[in-house]
Coordinates of C-alpha atoms in Angstrom, one line a residue:
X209 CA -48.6 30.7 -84.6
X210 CA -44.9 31.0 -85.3
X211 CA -43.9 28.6 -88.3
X212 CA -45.7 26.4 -91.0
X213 CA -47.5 23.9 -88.1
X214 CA -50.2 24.6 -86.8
X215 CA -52.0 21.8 -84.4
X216 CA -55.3 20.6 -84.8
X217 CA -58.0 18.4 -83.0
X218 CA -61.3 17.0 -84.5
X219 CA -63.7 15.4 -82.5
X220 CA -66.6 13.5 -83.7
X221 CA -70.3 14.5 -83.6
X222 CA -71.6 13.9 -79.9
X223 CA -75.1 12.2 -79.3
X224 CA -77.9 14.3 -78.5
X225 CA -77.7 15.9 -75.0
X226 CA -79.7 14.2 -71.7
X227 CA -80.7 16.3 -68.9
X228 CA -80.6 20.3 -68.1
X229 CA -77.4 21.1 -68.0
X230 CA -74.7 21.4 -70.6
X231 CA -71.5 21.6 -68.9
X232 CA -70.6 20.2 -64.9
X233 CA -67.1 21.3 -64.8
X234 CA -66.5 25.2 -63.8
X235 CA -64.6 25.4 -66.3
X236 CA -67.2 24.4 -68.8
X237 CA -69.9 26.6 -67.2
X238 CA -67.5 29.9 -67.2
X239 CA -67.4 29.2 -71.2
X240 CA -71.0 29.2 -71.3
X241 CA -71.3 32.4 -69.2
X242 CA -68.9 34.0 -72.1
X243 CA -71.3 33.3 -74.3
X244 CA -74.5 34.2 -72.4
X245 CA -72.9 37.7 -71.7
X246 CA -71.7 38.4 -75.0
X247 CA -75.0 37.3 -77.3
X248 CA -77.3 40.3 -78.0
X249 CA -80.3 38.0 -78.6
X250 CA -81.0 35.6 -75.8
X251 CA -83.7 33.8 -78.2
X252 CA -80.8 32.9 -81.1
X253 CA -79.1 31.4 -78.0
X254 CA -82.1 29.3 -76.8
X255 CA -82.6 27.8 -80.4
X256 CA -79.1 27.0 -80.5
X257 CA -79.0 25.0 -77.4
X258 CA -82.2 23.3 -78.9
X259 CA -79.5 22.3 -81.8
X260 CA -77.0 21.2 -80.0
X261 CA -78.9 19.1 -77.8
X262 CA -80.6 17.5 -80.8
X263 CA -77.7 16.5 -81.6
X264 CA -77.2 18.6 -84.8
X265 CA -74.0 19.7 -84.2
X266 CA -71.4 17.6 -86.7
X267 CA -67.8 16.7 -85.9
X268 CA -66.1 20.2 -84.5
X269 CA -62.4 21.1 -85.4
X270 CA -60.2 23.0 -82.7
X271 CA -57.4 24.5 -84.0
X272 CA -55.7 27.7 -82.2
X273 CA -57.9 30.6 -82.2
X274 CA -60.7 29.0 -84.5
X275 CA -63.7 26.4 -83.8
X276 CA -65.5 24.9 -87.2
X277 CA -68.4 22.6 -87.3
X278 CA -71.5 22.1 -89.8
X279 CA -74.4 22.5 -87.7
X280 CA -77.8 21.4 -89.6
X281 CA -80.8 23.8 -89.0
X282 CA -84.4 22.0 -88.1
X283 CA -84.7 22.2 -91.7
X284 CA -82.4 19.9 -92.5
X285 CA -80.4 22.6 -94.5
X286 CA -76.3 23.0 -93.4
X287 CA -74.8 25.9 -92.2
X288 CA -71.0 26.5 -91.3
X289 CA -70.1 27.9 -88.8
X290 CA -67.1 29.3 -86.5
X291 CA -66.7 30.6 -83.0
X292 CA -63.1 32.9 -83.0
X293 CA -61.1 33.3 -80.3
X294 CA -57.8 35.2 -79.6
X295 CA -55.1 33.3 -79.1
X296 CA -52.0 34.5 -76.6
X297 CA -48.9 36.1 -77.7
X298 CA -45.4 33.7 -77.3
X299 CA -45.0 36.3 -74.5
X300 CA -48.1 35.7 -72.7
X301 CA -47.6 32.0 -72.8
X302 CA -43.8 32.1 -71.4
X303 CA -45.1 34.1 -68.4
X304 CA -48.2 31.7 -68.2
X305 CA -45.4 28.1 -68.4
X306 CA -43.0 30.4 -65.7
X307 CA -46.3 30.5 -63.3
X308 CA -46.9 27.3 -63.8
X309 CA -43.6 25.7 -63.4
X310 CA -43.1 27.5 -60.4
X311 CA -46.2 24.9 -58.3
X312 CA -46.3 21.6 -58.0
X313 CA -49.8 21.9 -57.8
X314 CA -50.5 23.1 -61.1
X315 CA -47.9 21.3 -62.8
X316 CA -49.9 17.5 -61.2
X317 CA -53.7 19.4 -61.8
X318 CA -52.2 19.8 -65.8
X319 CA -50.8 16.2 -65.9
X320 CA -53.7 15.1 -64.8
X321 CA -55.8 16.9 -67.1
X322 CA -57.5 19.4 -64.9
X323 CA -57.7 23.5 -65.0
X324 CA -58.5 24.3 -61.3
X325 CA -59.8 27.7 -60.5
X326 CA -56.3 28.3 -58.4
X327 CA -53.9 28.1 -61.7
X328 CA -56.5 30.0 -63.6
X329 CA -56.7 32.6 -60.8
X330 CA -52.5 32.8 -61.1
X331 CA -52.9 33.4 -64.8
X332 CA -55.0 36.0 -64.7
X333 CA -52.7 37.3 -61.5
X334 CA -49.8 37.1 -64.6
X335 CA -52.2 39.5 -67.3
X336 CA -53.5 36.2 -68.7
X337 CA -56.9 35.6 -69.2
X338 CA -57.4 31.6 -70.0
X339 CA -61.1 31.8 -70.3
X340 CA -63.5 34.2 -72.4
X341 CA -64.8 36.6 -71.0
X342 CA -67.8 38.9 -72.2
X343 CA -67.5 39.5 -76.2
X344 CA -64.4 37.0 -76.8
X345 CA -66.2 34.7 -78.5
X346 CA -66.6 36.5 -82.1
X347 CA -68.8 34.1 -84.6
X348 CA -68.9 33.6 -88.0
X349 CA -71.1 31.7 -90.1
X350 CA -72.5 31.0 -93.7
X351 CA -76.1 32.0 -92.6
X352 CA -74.0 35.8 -92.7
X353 CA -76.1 36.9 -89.3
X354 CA -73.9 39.3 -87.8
X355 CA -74.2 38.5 -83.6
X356 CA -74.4 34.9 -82.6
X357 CA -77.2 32.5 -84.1
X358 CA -78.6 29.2 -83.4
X359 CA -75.7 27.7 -85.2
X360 CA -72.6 29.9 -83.8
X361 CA -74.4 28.9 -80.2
X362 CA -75.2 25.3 -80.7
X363 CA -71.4 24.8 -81.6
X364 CA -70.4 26.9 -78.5
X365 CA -72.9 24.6 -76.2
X366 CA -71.5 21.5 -77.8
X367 CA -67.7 22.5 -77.2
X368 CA -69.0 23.4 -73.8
X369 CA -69.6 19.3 -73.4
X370 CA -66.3 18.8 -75.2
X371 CA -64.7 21.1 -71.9
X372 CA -66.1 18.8 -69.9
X373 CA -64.0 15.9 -71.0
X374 CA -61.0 17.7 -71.8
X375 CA -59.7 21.1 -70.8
X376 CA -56.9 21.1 -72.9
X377 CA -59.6 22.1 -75.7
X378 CA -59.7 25.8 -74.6
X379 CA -55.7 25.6 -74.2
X380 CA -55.2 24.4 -77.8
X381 CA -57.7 27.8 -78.7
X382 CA -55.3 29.9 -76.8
X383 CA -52.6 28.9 -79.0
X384 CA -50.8 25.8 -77.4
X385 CA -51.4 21.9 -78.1
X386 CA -51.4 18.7 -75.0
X387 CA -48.2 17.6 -75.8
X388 CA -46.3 20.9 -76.9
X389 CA -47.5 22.3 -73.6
X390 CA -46.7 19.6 -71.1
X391 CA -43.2 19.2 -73.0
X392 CA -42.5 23.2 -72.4
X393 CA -43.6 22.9 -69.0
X394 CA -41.5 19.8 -68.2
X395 CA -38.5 21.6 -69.6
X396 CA -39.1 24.5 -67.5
X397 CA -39.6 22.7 -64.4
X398 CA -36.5 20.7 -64.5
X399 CA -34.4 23.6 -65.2
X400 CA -36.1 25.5 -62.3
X401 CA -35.1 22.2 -60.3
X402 CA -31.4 22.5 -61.4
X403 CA -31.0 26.5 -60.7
X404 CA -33.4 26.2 -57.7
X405 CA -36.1 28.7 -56.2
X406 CA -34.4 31.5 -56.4
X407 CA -32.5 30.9 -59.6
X408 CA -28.9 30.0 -58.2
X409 CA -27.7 26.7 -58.8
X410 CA -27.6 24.4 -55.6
X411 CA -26.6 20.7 -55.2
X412 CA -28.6 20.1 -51.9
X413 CA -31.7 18.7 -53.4
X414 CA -33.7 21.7 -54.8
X415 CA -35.8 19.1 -57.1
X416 CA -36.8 17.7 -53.7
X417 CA -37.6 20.8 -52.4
X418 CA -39.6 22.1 -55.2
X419 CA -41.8 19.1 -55.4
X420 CA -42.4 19.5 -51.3
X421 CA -43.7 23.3 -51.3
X422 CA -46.8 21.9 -53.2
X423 CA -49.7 24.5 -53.3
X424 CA -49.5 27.0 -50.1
X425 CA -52.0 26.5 -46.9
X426 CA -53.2 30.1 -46.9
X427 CA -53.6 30.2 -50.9
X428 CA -55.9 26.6 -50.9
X429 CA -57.7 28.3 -47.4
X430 CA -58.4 31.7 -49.4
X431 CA -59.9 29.9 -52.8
X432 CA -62.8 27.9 -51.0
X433 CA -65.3 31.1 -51.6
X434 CA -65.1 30.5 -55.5
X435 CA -64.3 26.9 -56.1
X436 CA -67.5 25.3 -57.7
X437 CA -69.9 23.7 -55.2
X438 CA -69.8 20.1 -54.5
X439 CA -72.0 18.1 -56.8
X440 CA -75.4 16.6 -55.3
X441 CA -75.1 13.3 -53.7
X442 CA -75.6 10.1 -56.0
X443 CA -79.1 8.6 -55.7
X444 CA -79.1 5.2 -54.4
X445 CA -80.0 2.6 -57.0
X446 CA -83.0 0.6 -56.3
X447 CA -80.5 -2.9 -56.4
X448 CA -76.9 -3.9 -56.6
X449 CA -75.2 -3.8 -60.6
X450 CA -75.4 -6.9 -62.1
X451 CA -72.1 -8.6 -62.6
X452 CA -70.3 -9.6 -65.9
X453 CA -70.7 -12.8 -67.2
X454 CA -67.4 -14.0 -68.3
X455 CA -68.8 -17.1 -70.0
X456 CA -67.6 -16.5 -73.7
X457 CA -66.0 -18.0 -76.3
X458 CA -62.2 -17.0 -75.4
X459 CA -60.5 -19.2 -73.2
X460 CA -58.9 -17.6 -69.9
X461 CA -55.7 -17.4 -69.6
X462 CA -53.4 -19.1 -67.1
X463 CA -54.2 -19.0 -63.8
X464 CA -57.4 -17.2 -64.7
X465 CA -60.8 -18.9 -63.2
X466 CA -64.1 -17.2 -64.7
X467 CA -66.3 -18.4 -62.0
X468 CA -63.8 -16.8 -58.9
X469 CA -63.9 -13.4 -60.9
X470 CA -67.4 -13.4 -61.5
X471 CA -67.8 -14.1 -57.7
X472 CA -66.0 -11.4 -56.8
X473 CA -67.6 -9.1 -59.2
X474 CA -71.0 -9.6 -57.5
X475 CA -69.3 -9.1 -54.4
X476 CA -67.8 -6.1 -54.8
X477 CA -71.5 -4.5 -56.5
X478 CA -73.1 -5.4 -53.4
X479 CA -70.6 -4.1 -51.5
X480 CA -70.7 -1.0 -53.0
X481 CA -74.6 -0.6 -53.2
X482 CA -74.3 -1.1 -49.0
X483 CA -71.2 1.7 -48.3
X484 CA -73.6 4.1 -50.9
X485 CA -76.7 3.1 -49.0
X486 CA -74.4 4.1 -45.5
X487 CA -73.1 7.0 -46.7
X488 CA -76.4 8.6 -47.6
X489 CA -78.0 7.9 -44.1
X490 CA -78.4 10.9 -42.2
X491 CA -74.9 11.1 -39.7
X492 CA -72.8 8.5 -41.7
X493 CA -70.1 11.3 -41.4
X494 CA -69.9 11.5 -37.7
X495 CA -69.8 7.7 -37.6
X496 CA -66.0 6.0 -37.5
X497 CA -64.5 4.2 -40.6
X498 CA -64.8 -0.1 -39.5
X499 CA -61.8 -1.7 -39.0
X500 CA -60.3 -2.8 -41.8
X501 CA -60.7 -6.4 -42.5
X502 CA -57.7 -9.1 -42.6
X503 CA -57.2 -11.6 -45.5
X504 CA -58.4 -14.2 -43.2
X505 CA -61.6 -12.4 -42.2
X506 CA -62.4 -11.5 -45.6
X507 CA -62.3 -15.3 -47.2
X508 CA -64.8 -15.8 -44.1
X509 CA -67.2 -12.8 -44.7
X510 CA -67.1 -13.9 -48.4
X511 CA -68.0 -17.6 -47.7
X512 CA -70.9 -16.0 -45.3
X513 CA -72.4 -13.3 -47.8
X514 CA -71.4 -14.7 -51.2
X515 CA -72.6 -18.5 -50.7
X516 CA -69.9 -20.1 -53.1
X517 CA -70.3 -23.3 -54.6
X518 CA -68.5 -26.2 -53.4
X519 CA -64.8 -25.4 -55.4
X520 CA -65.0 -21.5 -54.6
X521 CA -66.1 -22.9 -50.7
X522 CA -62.7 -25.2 -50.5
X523 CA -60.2 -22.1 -51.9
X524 CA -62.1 -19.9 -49.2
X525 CA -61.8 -22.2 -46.8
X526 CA -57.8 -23.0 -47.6
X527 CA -57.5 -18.9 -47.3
X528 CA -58.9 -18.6 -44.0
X529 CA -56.6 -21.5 -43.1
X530 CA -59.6 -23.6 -42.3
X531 CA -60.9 -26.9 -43.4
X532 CA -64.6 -27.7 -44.8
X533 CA -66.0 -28.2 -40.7
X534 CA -63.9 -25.1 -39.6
X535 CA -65.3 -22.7 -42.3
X536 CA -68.8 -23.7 -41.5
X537 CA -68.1 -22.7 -37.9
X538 CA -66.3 -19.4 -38.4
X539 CA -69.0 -18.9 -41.5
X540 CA -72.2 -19.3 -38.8
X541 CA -70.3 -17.2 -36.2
X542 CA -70.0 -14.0 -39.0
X543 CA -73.8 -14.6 -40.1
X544 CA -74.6 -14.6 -36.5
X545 CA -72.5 -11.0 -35.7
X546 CA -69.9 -10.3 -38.1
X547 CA -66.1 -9.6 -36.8
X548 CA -66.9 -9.7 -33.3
X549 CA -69.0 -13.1 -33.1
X550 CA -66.1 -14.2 -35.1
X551 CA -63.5 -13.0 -32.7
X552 CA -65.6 -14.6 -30.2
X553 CA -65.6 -17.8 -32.2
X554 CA -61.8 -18.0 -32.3
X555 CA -60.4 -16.3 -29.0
X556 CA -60.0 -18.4 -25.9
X557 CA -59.3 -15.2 -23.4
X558 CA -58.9 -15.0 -19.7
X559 CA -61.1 -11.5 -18.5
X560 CA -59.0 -9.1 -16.2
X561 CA -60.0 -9.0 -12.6
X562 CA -62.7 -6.0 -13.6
X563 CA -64.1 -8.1 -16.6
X564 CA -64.4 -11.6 -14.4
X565 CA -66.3 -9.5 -11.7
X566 CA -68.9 -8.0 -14.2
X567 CA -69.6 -11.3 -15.8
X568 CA -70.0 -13.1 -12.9
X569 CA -72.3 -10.0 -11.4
X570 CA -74.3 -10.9 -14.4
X571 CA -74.5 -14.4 -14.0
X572 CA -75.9 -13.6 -11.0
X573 CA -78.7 -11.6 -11.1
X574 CA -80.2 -13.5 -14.6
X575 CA -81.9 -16.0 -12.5
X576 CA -83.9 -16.5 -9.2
X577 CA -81.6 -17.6 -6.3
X578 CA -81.6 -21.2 -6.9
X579 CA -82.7 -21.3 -10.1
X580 CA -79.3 -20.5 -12.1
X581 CA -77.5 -23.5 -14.2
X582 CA -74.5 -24.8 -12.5
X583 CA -71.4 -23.3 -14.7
X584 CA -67.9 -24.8 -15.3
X585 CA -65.8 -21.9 -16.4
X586 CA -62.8 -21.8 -18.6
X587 CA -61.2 -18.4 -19.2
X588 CA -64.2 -16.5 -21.1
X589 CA -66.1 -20.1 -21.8
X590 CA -68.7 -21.3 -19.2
X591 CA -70.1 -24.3 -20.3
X592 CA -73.8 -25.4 -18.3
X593 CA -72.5 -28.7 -16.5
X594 CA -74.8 -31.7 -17.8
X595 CA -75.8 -30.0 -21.5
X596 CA -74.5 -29.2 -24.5
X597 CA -75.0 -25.8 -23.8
X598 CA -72.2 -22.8 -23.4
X599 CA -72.0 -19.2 -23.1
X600 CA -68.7 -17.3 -24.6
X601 CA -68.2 -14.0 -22.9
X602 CA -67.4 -11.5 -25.5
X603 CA -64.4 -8.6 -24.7
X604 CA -67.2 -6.0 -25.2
X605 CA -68.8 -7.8 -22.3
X606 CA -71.7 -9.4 -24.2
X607 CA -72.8 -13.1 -24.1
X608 CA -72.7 -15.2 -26.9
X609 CA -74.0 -18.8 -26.7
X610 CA -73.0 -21.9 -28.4
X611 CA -73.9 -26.0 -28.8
X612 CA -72.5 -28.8 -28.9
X613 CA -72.7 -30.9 -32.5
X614 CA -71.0 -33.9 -33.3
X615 CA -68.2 -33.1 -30.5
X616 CA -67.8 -29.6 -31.4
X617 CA -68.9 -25.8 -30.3
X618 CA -70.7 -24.2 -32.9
X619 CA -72.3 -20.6 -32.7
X620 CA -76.5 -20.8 -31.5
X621 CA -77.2 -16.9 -31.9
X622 CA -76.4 -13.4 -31.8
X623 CA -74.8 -12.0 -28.1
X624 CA -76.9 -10.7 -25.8
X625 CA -76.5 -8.3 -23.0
X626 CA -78.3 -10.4 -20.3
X627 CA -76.9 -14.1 -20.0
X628 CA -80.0 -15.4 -19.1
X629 CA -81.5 -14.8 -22.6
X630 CA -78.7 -15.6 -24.5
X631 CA -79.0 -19.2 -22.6
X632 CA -82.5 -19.5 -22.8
X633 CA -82.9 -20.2 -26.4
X634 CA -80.2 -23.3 -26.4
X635 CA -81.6 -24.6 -23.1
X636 CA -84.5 -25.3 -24.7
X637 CA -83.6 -26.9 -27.2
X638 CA -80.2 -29.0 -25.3

């Protein structure tokens, strides 16, 4: 490093490892393969991971070119020890911040701290070399073995974790810190904006232009043979996440109900748990999204599957623009079919010529000649004349019936395709 300051990061001692693996990202696993590749003795590297995912690995100190840590041996004794690696030239990292600059892409994947395979693929397209490859890592320790031992690869496994989290680690070993980077690169950028793509000044927007070429079809296209596979699918819990409880000693602030939060908490875990549970049934992908809902349908599918109490029931209520008797309706309806039995519920429609046919088709051939209920149609209502009975025909030409209760139509049961059974069930009982 140029000058008297040389950047530094420590990060504390990580708890001992769970499961196989030590790294997910690729970039984490290509640091690991470094290491594999370089160690002469594939049993000091097996007792090393043993260390590090004992969790005997101690804080570890990054610096450019240099990893420290004290890693303690199963015998409790404490050895230092260092993994080197060489850090780039100021020339190799102006060429690597002129790639860069030069992509959108890379210049959102660094914000965000990422290292995708594509602007590591450009480096090394540039004569840079980003990650280790076989005999980069050089160790050192206080237990003076000369190839990598179980502490030189414990540390190595444990920064491997540390990759994971944050890729700027292995940029800071290169030579360059987070923020000395991203200020370079920012720099660089906006002067590439000002001069434009091919270096001449322009006033028509280059900035614009810049930011719109993004990364290239045919470049995303060509790297899909060596980007890392796609992680397995979750496993589906056995039950929905418990909520919050908000119940504590701090008073909410303004405007701030606990019980509407919790509420909506629980909501949104069983929610969840269902899409999970659909997206892991065979053909989920072939299916189309459902529509999505409106503010008004929500309050009502949230009255229906989140039984509220009372005060939550009134908001709801106000929200779907209904009162107390209205809700109830709409909230039957949804339990009874969802969006469409509430469309259903709510939509006095008069069916097309097409539509008015079929239905009445239907009506006819349900029952014996003779036998059928006499009807008194209304647009899609036909109420059975002398009962407080009613079927609703549905736009996706279903029957839905209904009752009459205290001088109202209220939802009976789910549609049916045959009028005759959805009629039979509220017959009985009219």
């Amino acid at each position: 490093m140029n000058g008297s300051y040389e950047p530094e990061r420590t990060f504390a001692a990580l708890p001992p490892a769970q499961g196989r693996g030590f790294a997910s990202s690729w970039w984490g696993r290509a640091w690991l393969k470094a290491l594999e590749d370089t160690a002469l003795d594939g049993q000091q590297l097996k007792a090393g991971r043993r260390l590090a995912r004992e969790g005997r690995v101690g804080a570890v100190s990054v610096r450019p070119g240099r990893l420290t840590a004290v890693v303690r041996d199963r015998d409790s004794t404490d050895y230092r020890s260092d993994v080197l690696l060489q850090e780039l030239s100021e020339e190799d990292w102006g060429r690597f911040l002129d790639m860069a600059s030069e992509r959108s892409g890379h210049i959102a994947a660094l914000l965000d701290r990422e290292m995708p395979t594509h602007l590591v693929e450009d480096a090394a397209a540039a004569g840079l070399d980003l990650l280790p490859g076989i005999g980069d890592l050089e160790p050192e320790c206080s237990c003076e073995a000369w190839d990598h031992c179980p502490h030189s690869g414990a540390l190595c496994y444990q920064v491997a974790r540390l990759l994971d989290q944050d890729p700027f680690v292995l940029l800071l070993l290169r030579g360059r810190d987070e923020r000395r980077l991203l200020d370079e690169l920012q720099e660089r950028s906006a002067a590439r904006a000002v001069r434009g793509p091919d270096g001449d000044a322009s006033a028509e927007g280059p900035a614009d232009e810049a930011a719109a070429r993004g990364v290239r079809a045919d470049e995303a296209y060509a790297a899909r043979g060596i980007l890392p596979a796609l992680p397995p699918p979750p496993p589906l819990p056995a039950e929905p996440g418990m909520s919050p409880s908000l119940d504590t000693e701090t008073a909410p602030g303004a405007g701030i109900d606990p019980s509407a939060l919790e509420f909506l908490a629980a909501d949104s875990a069983v929610r969840a748990f269902t899409m999970l549970a659909e997206a892991l049934t065979p053909g989920h992908e072939q299916q189309p999204p459902a529509p999505a809902l409106t503010p008004r349908q929500d309050a009502v599918r949230l009255a229906a599957e989140g039984r509220p109490g009372p005060r939550l029931a009134a908001r709801l209520g106000t929200a779907a623009g209904r009162g107390p008797s209205g809700l109830d309706t709409a909230v039957r309806a949804w339990r009874f079919g969802g969006p469409a039995a509430l469309a259903v519920c709510e939509e006095e429609w008069l069916p097309g010529p097409e539509d008015l046919a079929r239905a009445r088709a239907q009506i006819a051939g349900a029952w014996e000649e003779g036998e059928a209920p006499h009807f008194r149609a209304a647009e899609n209502r036909w109420t059975v004349v002398g009962s407080g009975a009613q079927l609703r025909y549905g736009r996706e030409g279903r029957w839905w019936p209904y009752v009459k209760e205290r001088g109202r139509w209220v939802p009976a049961g789910p549609a049916e395709d045959d009028p005759a059974s959805a009629l039979a069930g509220v017959l009985s009982g009219s």
